[in-house]
Short mmCIF file of C-alpha atoms and ligand atoms in Angstrom, two decimals:
data_model
loop_
_atom_site.label_atom_id
_atom_site.label_comp_id
_atom_site.label_asym_id
_atom_site.label_seq_id
_atom_site.Cartn_x
_atom_site.Cartn_y
_atom_site.Cartn_z
CA MET A 293 179.77 195.03 60.20
CA VAL A 294 180.75 195.55 63.96
CA SER A 295 178.96 193.37 66.29
CA LEU A 296 176.71 195.23 68.85
CA GLY A 297 175.69 192.24 70.54
CA LEU A 298 172.07 192.20 69.08
CA GLU A 299 172.33 189.14 67.34
CA ASP A 300 169.31 187.16 67.74
CA LYS A 301 167.77 190.00 70.14
CA VAL A 302 164.12 190.80 69.84
CA VAL A 303 163.51 194.49 69.25
CA LEU A 304 160.37 196.18 68.82
CA VAL A 305 160.09 199.81 67.01
CA THR A 306 157.29 201.70 66.49
CA GLY A 307 156.76 203.40 63.04
CA GLY A 308 159.18 201.27 61.31
CA ASN A 309 157.57 201.20 58.00
CA ARG A 310 159.21 204.65 56.75
CA GLY A 311 161.54 207.31 57.34
CA ILE A 312 163.91 207.26 60.40
CA GLY A 313 162.15 204.27 61.49
CA ALA A 314 162.80 202.31 58.26
CA ALA A 315 166.40 203.00 58.65
CA ILE A 316 166.70 201.74 62.15
CA VAL A 317 164.85 198.49 60.99
CA SER A 318 167.26 197.90 58.57
CA LEU A 319 170.27 198.28 60.69
CA LEU A 320 168.60 196.24 63.22
CA GLU A 321 168.33 193.37 60.66
CA GLU A 322 171.91 194.20 59.50
CA LEU A 323 172.97 193.57 62.81
CA GLY A 324 170.88 190.37 63.37
CA ALA A 325 168.22 191.60 65.34
CA LYS A 326 164.88 189.99 65.16
CA VAL A 327 163.00 193.02 64.77
CA ALA A 328 159.19 193.61 64.86
CA TYR A 329 157.84 196.98 63.90
CA THR A 330 154.67 198.73 63.94
CA HIS A 331 152.94 200.96 61.63
CA ARG A 332 149.47 203.11 61.55
CA SER A 333 148.39 202.01 57.96
CA ILE A 334 149.01 199.36 55.72
CA SER A 335 148.95 201.59 52.53
CA SER A 336 152.18 203.23 53.36
CA ILE A 337 154.17 199.94 54.18
CA LYS A 338 157.30 199.12 52.45
CA GLY A 339 159.14 195.72 52.98
CA GLN A 340 161.37 195.20 55.57
CA HIS A 341 163.50 191.88 54.51
CA GLY A 342 162.24 189.36 57.37
CA ALA A 343 161.17 191.76 59.94
CA ILE A 344 157.45 191.31 61.22
CA ALA A 345 155.20 194.41 60.74
CA ILE A 346 152.01 194.94 63.08
CA GLN A 347 149.28 197.26 62.24
CA ALA A 348 148.85 199.34 65.36
CA ASP A 349 148.22 202.98 66.49
CA VAL A 350 150.56 203.91 69.55
CA THR A 351 147.57 206.24 70.69
CA ASP A 352 145.80 202.95 71.71
CA LYS A 353 147.15 201.21 74.88
CA ALA A 354 145.16 198.09 74.39
CA ALA A 355 146.56 197.57 70.99
CA MET A 356 150.18 198.42 71.82
CA THR A 357 149.69 195.85 74.90
CA ALA A 358 148.62 193.24 72.15
CA VAL A 359 151.56 194.00 69.92
CA ALA A 360 153.94 193.38 73.05
CA GLU A 361 152.22 189.98 73.51
CA GLN A 362 152.18 189.14 69.71
CA VAL A 363 155.64 189.92 69.28
CA GLU A 364 156.93 187.58 72.41
CA GLN A 365 154.79 184.88 70.96
CA LYS A 366 156.15 184.94 67.21
CA LEU A 367 159.80 185.98 68.29
CA GLY A 368 160.34 185.81 72.02
CA SER A 369 161.04 187.91 74.96
CA ILE A 370 161.43 191.73 73.81
CA TYR A 371 164.95 192.88 74.76
CA GLY A 372 164.90 196.13 72.94
CA ILE A 373 162.09 198.98 72.30
CA VAL A 374 162.78 201.94 69.72
CA ALA A 375 159.84 204.32 70.45
CA ASN A 376 160.27 206.04 67.19
CA ALA A 377 156.52 206.80 65.95
CA GLY A 378 155.87 210.44 65.98
CA ILE A 379 153.93 213.24 64.28
CA THR A 380 153.88 217.24 63.64
CA GLN A 381 151.10 219.56 63.32
CA ASP A 382 153.04 222.78 63.29
CA ASN A 383 151.27 226.21 63.44
CA PHE A 384 151.91 229.42 65.25
CA PHE A 385 150.96 229.50 68.59
CA PRO A 386 147.89 231.53 67.97
CA LYS A 387 146.39 229.32 65.36
CA LEU A 388 147.26 226.05 67.32
CA THR A 389 143.97 224.31 67.71
CA THR A 390 143.14 222.05 70.59
CA GLU A 391 142.88 218.93 67.79
CA ASN A 392 146.69 219.88 66.85
CA TRP A 393 147.63 220.20 70.68
CA ASP A 394 146.27 216.77 71.69
CA ALA A 395 146.99 214.88 68.39
CA VAL A 396 150.60 215.34 68.99
CA ILE A 397 150.60 215.07 72.70
CA ASP A 398 148.44 211.73 72.27
CA THR A 399 150.81 210.63 69.80
CA ASN A 400 154.57 211.50 70.71
CA LEU A 401 153.83 211.49 74.55
CA LYS A 402 151.37 209.35 75.39
CA GLY A 403 151.99 206.88 72.58
CA VAL A 404 155.61 206.24 74.03
CA TYR A 405 154.05 205.59 77.64
CA ASN A 406 151.49 202.97 75.83
CA THR A 407 155.04 201.39 73.75
CA LEU A 408 156.83 200.99 77.31
CA MET A 409 154.33 200.17 79.86
CA PRO A 410 153.55 196.66 78.36
CA VAL A 411 157.34 195.69 78.27
CA ILE A 412 159.08 197.48 80.91
CA PRO A 413 158.00 195.62 84.01
CA LYS A 414 159.04 192.53 82.02
CA MET A 415 162.45 193.88 81.22
CA TYR A 416 162.78 194.57 85.06
CA GLU A 417 161.68 190.89 85.53
CA ARG A 418 164.22 189.60 83.39
CA LYS A 419 167.04 192.27 84.53
CA GLU A 420 167.73 193.07 81.01
CA GLY A 421 166.71 195.30 78.33
CA SER A 422 167.25 198.64 76.35
CA VAL A 423 165.19 201.33 75.39
CA VAL A 424 165.67 204.20 72.94
CA CYS A 425 163.12 206.98 72.68
CA ILE A 426 163.26 209.08 69.82
CA SER A 427 163.16 212.88 70.79
CA SER A 428 164.29 216.00 68.84
CA ILE A 429 166.51 218.96 68.49
CA SER A 430 163.26 220.93 68.98
CA GLY A 431 162.69 219.36 72.13
CA GLU A 432 165.95 220.63 73.19
CA ARG A 433 165.87 224.35 71.64
CA GLY A 434 162.54 224.84 70.58
CA ASN A 435 161.47 225.83 67.04
CA ILE A 436 159.16 228.14 65.87
CA GLY A 437 155.70 226.99 64.78
CA GLN A 438 156.46 223.82 66.88
CA THR A 439 155.43 224.51 70.57
CA ASN A 440 153.18 221.13 70.57
CA TYR A 441 155.86 219.27 68.84
CA ALA A 442 158.64 220.64 71.30
CA ALA A 443 156.72 220.17 74.24
CA THR A 444 156.10 216.57 73.58
CA LYS A 445 160.12 215.90 72.97
CA ALA A 446 161.22 217.68 75.94
CA ALA A 447 158.88 215.63 77.62
CA VAL A 448 160.37 212.75 76.11
CA ILE A 449 163.66 213.47 77.17
CA GLY A 450 162.64 214.05 81.05
CA LEU A 451 160.57 210.69 80.88
CA THR A 452 164.03 209.01 79.66
CA LYS A 453 165.96 210.46 82.15
CA SER A 454 163.79 209.56 85.16
CA LEU A 455 163.16 206.09 83.73
CA ALA A 456 166.79 205.61 83.29
CA LEU A 457 167.52 206.43 86.87
CA GLU A 458 164.77 203.98 87.86
CA ALA A 459 165.40 201.16 85.53
CA ALA A 460 169.32 201.02 86.28
CA ARG A 461 168.91 198.85 89.43
CA TYR A 462 167.33 196.20 87.11
CA GLY A 463 169.88 196.38 84.35
CA VAL A 464 167.74 198.10 82.03
CA ARG A 465 169.20 200.93 80.13
CA VAL A 466 166.72 203.72 78.61
CA ASN A 467 168.33 206.50 76.34
CA ALA A 468 166.82 209.17 73.97
CA VAL A 469 168.41 210.25 70.36
CA SER A 470 167.59 213.78 69.44
CA PRO A 471 168.08 213.81 65.75
CA GLY A 472 168.26 217.12 64.01
CA PHE A 473 166.62 217.71 60.96
CA ILE A 474 166.31 214.84 58.30
CA GLU A 475 164.65 214.71 55.04
CA THR A 476 161.68 212.37 55.64
CA ASP A 477 157.79 212.46 54.82
CA MET A 478 157.36 214.32 58.30
CA VAL A 479 159.56 217.31 56.95
N1 NAD B 733 162.63 213.76 60.24
C1 NAD B 733 163.09 214.68 61.35
O1 NAD B 733 163.65 215.77 60.99
C2 NAD B 733 163.34 214.40 62.58
C3 NAD B 733 163.89 215.10 63.62
C4 NAD B 733 164.12 214.97 64.79
C5 NAD B 733 163.15 213.98 65.28
N2 NAD B 733 162.37 213.10 64.61
C6 NAD B 733 161.43 212.37 64.94
O2 NAD B 733 161.90 210.80 64.47
C7 NAD B 733 160.79 210.04 64.42
C8 NAD B 733 160.53 209.63 63.36
O3 NAD B 733 160.14 210.35 62.10
P1 NAD B 733 160.49 210.59 60.54
O4 NAD B 733 161.07 211.67 60.19
O5 NAD B 733 160.93 209.06 60.07
O6 NAD B 733 158.93 210.63 60.39
P2 NAD B 733 157.76 209.83 59.05
O7 NAD B 733 156.78 210.50 59.03
O8 NAD B 733 158.45 209.53 57.76
O9 NAD B 733 157.63 208.65 60.14
C9 NAD B 733 156.75 208.64 61.35
C10 NAD B 733 156.48 207.20 61.34
O10 NAD B 733 155.71 207.13 62.58
C11 NAD B 733 154.50 206.51 62.40
N3 NAD B 733 153.22 207.08 63.42
C12 NAD B 733 152.89 208.36 63.37
N4 NAD B 733 151.77 208.31 64.10
C13 NAD B 733 151.18 207.08 64.73
C14 NAD B 733 150.70 206.37 65.51
N5 NAD B 733 149.58 207.42 66.00
N6 NAD B 733 150.55 205.12 65.60
C15 NAD B 733 151.87 204.32 64.97
N7 NAD B 733 152.47 204.91 64.06
C16 NAD B 733 152.83 206.18 64.08
C17 NAD B 733 154.00 206.61 61.15
O11 NAD B 733 153.51 205.71 60.38
C18 NAD B 733 155.57 206.44 60.75
O12 NAD B 733 155.84 205.25 60.25
C19 NAD B 733 159.46 210.78 64.99
O13 NAD B 733 159.60 210.71 66.19
C20 NAD B 733 160.10 212.40 64.81
O14 NAD B 733 159.47 213.02 65.82
C21 NAD B 733 162.49 213.23 63.33
#
């Protein structure tokens, strides 16, 4: 496999127990990274070679702060973050409940904030790091029944662009990926 310079680099992936996140964890491990990933519930976890699995909800800022501390204690300074955890609660707009709206905003947008905030200041201090946020084609083009989801994924692109401008002077890269539809539990 081609080297991407990730050998022994510590990378944290949220929602790494299944779907796209699990594929990211596997690839990072193949590339020689030291990987830690979060999962929401123990019951859905699948084996991930040597990666460290930590149960934590991205909507809980204190829990995500504890995750960052735990990863740095066990593996070393976090070099990379993949903010992947996300949910859908789709419905046509008139049927979209406040609960649907809040749950998707809390997980897909505030969850990214909760994931990045404990680590970004340390990346600035260390003058290195790389962040990848998982957005969606829905955030770029919109999608029927996904006003809440598309709003969060568009917001993640805005967050990424702004943070990338700010972080560049510290040698920290911030990017987003917008996948199209991929067959996972989500879809
Ligand atoms: N599958 C697709 O077609 C598609 C397309 C574009 C973008 N995406 C995005 O890719 C990412 C991964 O999606 P997927 O298709 O693998 O879905 P998935 O449902 O298989 O996996 C989602 C992951 O996020 C985790 N998660 C959800 N809520 C969480 C919370 N509150 N705290 C911690 N973890 C939580 C889940 O435990 C799971 O590991 C999501 O951000 C999704 O929006 C998916």
